[in-house]
PDB file of C-alpha atoms in Angstrom:
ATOM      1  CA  UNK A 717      16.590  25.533 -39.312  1.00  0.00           C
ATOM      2  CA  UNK A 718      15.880  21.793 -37.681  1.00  0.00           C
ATOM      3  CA  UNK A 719      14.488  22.271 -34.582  1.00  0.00           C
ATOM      4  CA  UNK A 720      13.078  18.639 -34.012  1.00  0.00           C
ATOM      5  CA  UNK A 721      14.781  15.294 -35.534  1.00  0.00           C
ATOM      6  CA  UNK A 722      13.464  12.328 -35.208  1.00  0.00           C
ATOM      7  CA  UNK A 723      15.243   9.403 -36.659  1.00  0.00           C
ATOM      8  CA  UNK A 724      13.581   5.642 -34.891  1.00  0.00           C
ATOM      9  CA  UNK A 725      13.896   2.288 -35.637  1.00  0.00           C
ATOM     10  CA  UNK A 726      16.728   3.164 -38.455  1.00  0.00           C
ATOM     11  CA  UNK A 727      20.001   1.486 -38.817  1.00  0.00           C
ATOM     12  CA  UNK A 728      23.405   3.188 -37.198  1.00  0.00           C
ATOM     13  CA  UNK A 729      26.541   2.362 -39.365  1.00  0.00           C
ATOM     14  CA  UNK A 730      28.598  -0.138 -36.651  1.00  0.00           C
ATOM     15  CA  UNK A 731      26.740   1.226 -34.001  1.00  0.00           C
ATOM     16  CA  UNK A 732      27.134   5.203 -34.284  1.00  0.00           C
ATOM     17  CA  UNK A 733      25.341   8.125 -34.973  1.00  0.00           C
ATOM     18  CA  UNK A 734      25.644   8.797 -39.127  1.00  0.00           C
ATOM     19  CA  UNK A 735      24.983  11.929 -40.842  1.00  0.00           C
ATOM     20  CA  UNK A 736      24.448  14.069 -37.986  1.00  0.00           C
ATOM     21  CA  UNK A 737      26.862  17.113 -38.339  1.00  0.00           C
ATOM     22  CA  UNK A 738      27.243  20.736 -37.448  1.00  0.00           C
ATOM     23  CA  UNK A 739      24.438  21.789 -39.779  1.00  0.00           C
ATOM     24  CA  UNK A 740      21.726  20.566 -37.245  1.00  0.00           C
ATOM     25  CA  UNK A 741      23.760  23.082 -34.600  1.00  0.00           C
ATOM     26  CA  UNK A 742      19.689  24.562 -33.405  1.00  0.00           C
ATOM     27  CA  UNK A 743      18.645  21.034 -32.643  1.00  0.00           C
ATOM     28  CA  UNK A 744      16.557  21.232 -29.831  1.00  0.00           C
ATOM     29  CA  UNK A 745      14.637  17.880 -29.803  1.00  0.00           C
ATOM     30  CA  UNK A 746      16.767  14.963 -31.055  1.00  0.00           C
ATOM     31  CA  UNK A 747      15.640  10.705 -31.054  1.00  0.00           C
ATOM     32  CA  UNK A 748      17.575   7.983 -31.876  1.00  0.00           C
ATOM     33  CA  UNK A 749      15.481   5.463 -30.342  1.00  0.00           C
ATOM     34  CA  UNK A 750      15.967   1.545 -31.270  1.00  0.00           C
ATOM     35  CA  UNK A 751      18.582   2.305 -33.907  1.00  0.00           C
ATOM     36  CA  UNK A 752      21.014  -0.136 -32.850  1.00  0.00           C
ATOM     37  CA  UNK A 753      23.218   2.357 -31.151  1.00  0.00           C
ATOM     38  CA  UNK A 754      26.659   1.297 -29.575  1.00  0.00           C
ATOM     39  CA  UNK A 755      28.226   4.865 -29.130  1.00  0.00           C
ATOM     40  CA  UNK A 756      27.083   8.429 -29.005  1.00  0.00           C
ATOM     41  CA  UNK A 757      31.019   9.423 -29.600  1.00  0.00           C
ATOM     42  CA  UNK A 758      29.917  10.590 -33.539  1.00  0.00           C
ATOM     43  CA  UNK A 759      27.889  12.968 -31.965  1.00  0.00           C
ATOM     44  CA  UNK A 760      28.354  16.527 -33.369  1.00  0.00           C
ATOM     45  CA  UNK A 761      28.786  19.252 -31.170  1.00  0.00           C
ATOM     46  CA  UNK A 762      24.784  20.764 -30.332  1.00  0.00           C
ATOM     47  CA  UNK A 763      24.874  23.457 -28.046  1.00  0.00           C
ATOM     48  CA  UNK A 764      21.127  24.337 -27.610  1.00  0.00           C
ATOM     49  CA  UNK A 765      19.894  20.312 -27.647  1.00  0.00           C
ATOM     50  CA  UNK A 766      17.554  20.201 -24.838  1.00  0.00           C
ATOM     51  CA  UNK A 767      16.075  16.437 -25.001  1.00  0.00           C
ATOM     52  CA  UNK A 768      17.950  13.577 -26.144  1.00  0.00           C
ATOM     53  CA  UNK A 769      16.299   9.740 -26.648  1.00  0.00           C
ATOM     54  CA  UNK A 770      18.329   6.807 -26.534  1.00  0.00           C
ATOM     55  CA  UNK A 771      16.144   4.156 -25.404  1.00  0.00           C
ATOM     56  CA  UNK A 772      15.988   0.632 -26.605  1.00  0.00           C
ATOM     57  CA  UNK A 773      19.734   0.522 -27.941  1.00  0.00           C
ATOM     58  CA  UNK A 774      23.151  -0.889 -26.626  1.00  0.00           C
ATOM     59  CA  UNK A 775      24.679   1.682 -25.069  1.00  0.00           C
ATOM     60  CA  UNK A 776      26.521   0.702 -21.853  1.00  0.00           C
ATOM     61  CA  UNK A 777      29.138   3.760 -21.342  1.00  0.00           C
ATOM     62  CA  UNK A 778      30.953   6.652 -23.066  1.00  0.00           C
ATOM     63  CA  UNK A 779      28.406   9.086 -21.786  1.00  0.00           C
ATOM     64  CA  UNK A 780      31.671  11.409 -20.952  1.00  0.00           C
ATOM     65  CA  UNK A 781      30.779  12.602 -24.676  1.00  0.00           C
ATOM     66  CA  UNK A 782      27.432  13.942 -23.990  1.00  0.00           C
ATOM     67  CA  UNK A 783      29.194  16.559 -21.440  1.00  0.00           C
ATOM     68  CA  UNK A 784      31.192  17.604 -24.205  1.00  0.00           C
ATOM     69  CA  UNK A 785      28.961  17.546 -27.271  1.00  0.00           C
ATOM     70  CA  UNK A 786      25.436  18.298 -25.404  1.00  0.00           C
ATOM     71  CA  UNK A 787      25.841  20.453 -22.255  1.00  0.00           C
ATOM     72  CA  UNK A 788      22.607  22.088 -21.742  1.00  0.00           C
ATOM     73  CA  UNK A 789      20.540  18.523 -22.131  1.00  0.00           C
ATOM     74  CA  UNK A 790      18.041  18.640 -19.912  1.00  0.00           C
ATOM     75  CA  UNK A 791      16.008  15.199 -19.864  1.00  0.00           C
ATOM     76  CA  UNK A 792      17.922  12.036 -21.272  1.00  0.00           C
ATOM     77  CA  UNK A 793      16.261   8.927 -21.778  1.00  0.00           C
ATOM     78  CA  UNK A 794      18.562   5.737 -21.984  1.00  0.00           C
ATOM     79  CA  UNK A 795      16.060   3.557 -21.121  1.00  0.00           C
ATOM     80  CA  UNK A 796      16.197  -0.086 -22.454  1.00  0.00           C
ATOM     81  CA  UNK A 797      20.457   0.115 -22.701  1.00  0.00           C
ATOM     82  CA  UNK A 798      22.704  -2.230 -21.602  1.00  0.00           C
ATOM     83  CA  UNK A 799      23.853   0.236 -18.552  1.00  0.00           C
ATOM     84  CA  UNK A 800      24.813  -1.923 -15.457  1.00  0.00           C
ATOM     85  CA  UNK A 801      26.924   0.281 -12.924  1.00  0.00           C
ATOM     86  CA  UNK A 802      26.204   3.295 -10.930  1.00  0.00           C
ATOM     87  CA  UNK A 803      29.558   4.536 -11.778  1.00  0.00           C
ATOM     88  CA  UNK A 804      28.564   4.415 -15.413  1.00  0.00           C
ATOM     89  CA  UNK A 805      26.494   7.303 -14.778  1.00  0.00           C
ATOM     90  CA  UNK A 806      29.111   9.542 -13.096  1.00  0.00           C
ATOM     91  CA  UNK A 807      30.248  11.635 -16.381  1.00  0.00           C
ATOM     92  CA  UNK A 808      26.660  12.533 -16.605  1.00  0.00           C
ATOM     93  CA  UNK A 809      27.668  15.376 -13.268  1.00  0.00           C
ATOM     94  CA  UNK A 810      28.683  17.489 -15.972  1.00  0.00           C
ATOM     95  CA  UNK A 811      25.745  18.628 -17.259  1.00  0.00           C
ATOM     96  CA  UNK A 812      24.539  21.287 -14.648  1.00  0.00           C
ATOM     97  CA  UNK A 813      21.024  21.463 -16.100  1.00  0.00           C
ATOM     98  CA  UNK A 814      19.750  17.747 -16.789  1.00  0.00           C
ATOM     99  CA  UNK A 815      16.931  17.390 -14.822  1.00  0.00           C
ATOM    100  CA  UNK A 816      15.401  14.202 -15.975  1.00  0.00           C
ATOM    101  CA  UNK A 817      16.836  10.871 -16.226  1.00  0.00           C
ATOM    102  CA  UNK A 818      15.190   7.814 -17.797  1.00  0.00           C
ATOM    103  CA  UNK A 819      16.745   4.542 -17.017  1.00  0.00           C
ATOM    104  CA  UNK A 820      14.120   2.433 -17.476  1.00  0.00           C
ATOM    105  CA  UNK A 821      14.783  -1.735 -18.469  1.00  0.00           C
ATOM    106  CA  UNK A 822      18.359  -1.020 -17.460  1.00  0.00           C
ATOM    107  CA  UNK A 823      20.605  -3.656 -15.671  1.00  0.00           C
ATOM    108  CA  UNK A 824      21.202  -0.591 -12.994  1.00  0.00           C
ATOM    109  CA  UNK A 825      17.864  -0.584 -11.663  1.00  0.00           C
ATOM    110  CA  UNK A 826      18.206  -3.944 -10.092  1.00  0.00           C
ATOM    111  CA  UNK A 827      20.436  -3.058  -7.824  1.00  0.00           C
ATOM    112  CA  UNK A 828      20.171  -2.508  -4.117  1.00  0.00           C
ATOM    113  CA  UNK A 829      19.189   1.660  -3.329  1.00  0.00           C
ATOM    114  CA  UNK A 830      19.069   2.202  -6.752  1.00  0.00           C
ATOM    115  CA  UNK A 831      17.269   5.439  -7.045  1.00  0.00           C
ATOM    116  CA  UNK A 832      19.103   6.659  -3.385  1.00  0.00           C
ATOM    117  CA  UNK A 833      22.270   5.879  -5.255  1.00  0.00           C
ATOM    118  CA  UNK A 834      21.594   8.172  -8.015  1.00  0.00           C
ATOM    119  CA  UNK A 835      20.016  10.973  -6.769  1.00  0.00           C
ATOM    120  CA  UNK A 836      23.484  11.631  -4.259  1.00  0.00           C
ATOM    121  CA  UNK A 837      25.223  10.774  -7.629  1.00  0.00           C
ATOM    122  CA  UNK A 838      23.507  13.390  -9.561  1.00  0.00           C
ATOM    123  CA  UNK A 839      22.081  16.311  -7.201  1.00  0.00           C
ATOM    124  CA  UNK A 840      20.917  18.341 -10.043  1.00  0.00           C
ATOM    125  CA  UNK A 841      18.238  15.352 -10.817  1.00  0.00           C
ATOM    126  CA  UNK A 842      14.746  15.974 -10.318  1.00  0.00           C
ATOM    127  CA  UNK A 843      13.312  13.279 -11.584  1.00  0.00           C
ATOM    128  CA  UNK A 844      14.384   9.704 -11.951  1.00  0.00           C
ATOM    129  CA  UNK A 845      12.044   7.311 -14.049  1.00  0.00           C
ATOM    130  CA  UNK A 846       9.606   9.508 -14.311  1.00  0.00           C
ATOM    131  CA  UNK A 847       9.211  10.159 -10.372  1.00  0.00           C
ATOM    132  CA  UNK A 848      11.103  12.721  -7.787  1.00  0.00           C
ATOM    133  CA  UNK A 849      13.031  11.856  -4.718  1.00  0.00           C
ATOM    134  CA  UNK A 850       9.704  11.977  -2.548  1.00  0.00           C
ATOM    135  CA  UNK A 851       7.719   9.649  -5.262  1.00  0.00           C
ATOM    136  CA  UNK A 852       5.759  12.166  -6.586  1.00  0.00           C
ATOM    137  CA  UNK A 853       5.159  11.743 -10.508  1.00  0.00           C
ATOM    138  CA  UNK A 854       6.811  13.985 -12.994  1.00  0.00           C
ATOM    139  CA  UNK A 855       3.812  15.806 -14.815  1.00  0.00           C
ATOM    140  CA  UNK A 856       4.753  14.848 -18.141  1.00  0.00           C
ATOM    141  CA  UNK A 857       6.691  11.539 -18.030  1.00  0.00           C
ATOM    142  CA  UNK A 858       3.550   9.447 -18.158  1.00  0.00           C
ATOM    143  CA  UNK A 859       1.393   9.981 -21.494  1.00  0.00           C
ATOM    144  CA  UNK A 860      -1.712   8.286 -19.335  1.00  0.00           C
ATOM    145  CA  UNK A 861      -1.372  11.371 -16.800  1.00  0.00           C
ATOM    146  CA  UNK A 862      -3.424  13.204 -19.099  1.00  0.00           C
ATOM    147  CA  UNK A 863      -5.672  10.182 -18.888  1.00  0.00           C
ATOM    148  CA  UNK A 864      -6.004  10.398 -15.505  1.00  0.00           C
ATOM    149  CA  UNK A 865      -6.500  14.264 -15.421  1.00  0.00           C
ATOM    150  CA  UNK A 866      -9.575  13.827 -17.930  1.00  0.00           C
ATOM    151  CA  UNK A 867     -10.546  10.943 -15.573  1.00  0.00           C
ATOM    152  CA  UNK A 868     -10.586  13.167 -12.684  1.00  0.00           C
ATOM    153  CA  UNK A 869     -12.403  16.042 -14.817  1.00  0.00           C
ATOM    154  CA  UNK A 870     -15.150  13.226 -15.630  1.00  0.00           C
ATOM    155  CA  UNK A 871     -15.686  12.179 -12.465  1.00  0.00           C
ATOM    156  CA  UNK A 872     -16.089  15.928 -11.281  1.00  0.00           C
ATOM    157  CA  UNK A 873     -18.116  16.335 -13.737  1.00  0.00           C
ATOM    158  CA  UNK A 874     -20.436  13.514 -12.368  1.00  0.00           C
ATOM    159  CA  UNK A 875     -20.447  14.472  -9.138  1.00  0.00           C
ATOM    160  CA  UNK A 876     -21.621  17.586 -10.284  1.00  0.00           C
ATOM    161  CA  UNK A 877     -24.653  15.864 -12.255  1.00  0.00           C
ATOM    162  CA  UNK A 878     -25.258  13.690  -9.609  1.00  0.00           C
ATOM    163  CA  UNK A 879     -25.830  16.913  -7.339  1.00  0.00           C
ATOM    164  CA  UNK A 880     -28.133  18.473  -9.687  1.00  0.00           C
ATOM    165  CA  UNK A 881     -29.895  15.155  -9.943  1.00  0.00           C
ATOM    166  CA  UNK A 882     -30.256  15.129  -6.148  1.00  0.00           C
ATOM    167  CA  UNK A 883     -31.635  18.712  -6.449  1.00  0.00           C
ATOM    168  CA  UNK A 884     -34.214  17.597  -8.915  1.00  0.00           C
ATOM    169  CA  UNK A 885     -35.094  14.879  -6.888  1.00  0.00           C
ATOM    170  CA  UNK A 886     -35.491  17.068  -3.656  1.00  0.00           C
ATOM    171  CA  UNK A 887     -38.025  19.667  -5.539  1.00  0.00           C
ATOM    172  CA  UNK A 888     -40.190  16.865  -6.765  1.00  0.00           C
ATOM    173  CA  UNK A 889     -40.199  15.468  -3.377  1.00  0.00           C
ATOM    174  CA  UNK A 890     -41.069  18.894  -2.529  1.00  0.00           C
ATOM    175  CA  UNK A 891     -44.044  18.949  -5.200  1.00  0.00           C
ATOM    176  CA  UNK A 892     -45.281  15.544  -4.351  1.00  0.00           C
ATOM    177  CA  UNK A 893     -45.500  17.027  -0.225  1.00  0.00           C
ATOM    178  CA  UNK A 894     -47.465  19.802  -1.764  1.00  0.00           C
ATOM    179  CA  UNK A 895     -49.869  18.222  -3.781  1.00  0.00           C
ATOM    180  CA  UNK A 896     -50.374  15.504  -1.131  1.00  0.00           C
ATOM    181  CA  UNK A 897     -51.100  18.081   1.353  1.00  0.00           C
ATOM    182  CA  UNK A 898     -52.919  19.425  -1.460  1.00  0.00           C
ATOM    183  CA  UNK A 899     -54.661  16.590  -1.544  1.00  0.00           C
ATOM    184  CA  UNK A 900     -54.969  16.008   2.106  1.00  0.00           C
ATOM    185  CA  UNK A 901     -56.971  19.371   2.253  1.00  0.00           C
ATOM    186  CA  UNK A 902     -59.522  17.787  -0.520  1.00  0.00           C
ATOM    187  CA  UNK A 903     -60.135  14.680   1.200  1.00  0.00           C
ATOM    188  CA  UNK A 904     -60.798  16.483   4.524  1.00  0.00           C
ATOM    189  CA  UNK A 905     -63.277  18.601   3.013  1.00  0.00           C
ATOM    190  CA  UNK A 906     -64.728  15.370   0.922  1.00  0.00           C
ATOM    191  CA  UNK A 907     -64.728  13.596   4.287  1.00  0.00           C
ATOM    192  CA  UNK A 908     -66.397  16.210   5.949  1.00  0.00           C
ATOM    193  CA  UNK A 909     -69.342  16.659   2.854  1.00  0.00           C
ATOM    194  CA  UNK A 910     -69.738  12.870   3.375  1.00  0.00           C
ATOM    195  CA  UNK A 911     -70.236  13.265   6.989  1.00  0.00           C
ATOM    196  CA  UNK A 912     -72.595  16.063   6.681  1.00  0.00           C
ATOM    197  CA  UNK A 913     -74.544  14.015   4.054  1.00  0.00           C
ATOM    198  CA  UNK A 914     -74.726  10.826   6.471  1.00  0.00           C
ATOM    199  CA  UNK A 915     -76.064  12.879   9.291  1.00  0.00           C
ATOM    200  CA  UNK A 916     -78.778  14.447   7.180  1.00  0.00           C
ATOM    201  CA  UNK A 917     -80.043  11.169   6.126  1.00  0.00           C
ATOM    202  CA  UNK A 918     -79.642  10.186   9.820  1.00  0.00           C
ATOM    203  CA  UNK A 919     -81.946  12.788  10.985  1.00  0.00           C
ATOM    204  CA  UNK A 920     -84.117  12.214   7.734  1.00  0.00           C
ATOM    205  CA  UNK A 921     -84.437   8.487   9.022  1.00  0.00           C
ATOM    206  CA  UNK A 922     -85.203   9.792  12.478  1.00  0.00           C
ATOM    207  CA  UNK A 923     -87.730  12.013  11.481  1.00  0.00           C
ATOM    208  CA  UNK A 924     -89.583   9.461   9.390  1.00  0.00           C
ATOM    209  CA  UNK A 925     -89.949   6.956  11.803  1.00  0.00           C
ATOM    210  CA  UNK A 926     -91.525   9.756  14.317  1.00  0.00           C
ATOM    211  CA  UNK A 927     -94.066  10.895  11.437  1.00  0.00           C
ATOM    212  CA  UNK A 928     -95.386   7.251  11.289  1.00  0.00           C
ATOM    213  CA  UNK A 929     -95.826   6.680  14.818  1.00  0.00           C
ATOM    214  CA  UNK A 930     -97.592  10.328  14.996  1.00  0.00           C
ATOM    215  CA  UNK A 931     -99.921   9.308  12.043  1.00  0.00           C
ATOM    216  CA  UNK A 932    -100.745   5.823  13.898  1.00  0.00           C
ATOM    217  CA  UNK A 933    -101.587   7.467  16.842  1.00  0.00           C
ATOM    218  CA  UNK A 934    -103.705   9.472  15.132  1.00  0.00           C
ATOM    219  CA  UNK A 935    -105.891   6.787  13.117  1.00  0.00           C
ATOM    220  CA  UNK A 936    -105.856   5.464  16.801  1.00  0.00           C
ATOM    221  CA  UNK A 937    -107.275   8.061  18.216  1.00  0.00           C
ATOM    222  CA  UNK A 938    -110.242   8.684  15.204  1.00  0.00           C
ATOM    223  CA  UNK A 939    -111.477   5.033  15.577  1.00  0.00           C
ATOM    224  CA  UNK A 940    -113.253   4.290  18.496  1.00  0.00           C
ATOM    225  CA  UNK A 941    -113.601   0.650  19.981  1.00  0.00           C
ATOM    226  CA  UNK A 942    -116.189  -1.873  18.777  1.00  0.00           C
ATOM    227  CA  UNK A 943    -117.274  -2.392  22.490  1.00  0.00           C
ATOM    228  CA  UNK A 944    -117.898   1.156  23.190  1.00  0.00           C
ATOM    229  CA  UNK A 945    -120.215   1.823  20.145  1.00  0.00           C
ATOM    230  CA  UNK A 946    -122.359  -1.429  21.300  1.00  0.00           C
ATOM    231  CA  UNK A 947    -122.335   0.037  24.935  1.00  0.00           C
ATOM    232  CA  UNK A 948    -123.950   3.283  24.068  1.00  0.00           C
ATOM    233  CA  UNK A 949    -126.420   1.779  21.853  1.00  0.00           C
ATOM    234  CA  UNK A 950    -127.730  -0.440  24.457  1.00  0.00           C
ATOM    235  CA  UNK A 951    -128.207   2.865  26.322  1.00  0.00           C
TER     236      UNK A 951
END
């Protein structure tokens, strides 16, 4: 049982659907995309078809059909079709569950209020090229959303590496305060050794100069003048 068809870039006979019949009745997943399409009227009848691509073929109306043959669709891309008129859209009110319109490279999305216009036209909508009423992005209409997830994941990711590398960079800071108080201590007690060395030699210098003078006066006092020796021998 077919769940999934994919037929691309192959040729339609006059501009319909070929070959498609009742056996493919559990389609779920069915594109048709740049197949030179005209008409979906050949369209068999597929009941539990959930996701229909049309885009980049000539379709500008008959969409009364899809109603008929596909009425639980739920995202239809016609994107790239020769579609002009709001109005063209109308039989597309129908189908209670489509959710998810792509109109993309149409002639319809030139005009004025475009996307007001087809939002009151089709309530059921939820998203219109790829975005909701408010803007906001459908999650899985742009293939670079996941991009931009992984982006985001990345980029979390570095901010979490950059915290850890501020961490890091606050305990060396924190090792290179301790070692220079560390090192602080050593030069205190360096400069203090130094000090205590300087004044020792001070006092050593002090001291020596005293012992000469003492040693001077000394000699000075042993020898006795020339003039007193004559003096007491002329006594």
């Amino acid at each position: 049982q077919v769940k999934e068809l994919v037929l691309d870039n192959c040729r339609s006979e006059d501009g319909k659907v070929v070959g498609l019949s009742s056996d493919f009745e559990n389609l779920e997943f069915l594109s048709m995309i740049n197949i030179n399409l005209l008409s979906v009227s050949n369209l068999p009848k597929l009941n539990k078809l959930r996701k229909l691509e049309l885009s980049d073929n000539r379709i500008s109306g008959g969409l009364e059909v899809l109603a008929e043959k596909t009425p639980n669709l739920t995202h239809l891309n016609l994107s790239g079709n020769k579609i002009k008129d709001i109005n063209t859209l109308e039989p597309l009110k129908k189908l209670p569950n489509l959710h998810s319109l792509d109109l993309f490279n149409c002639e319809v999305t030139m005009l004025i209020n475009y996307r007001e216009s087809v939002f009151a036209l089709l309530p059921q909508l939820t998203y219109l090229d790829g975005f909701d009423a408010d803007e906001q992005e459908a999650p899985d209409s742009d293939p670079e959303a996941d991009g931009d997830a992984l982006e985001d994941e990345y980029e979390n990711g570095e901010d979490d590496l950059d915290e850890e590398v501020i961490d890091d960079e606050e305990d060396e800071d924190d090792d290179l305060e301790g070692e220079e108080e560390e090192d602080g201590v050593d030069d205190e007690e360096e400069d203090e050794e130094e000090d205590g060395e300087e004044d020792e030699e001070d006092e050593a210098d002090e001291d020596h100069p005293c012992g000469e003078k003492r040693k001077r006066s000394l000699e000075d006092e042993g020898e006795e003048d020339p003039e007193d020796e004559e003096d007491d021998e002329d006594d």
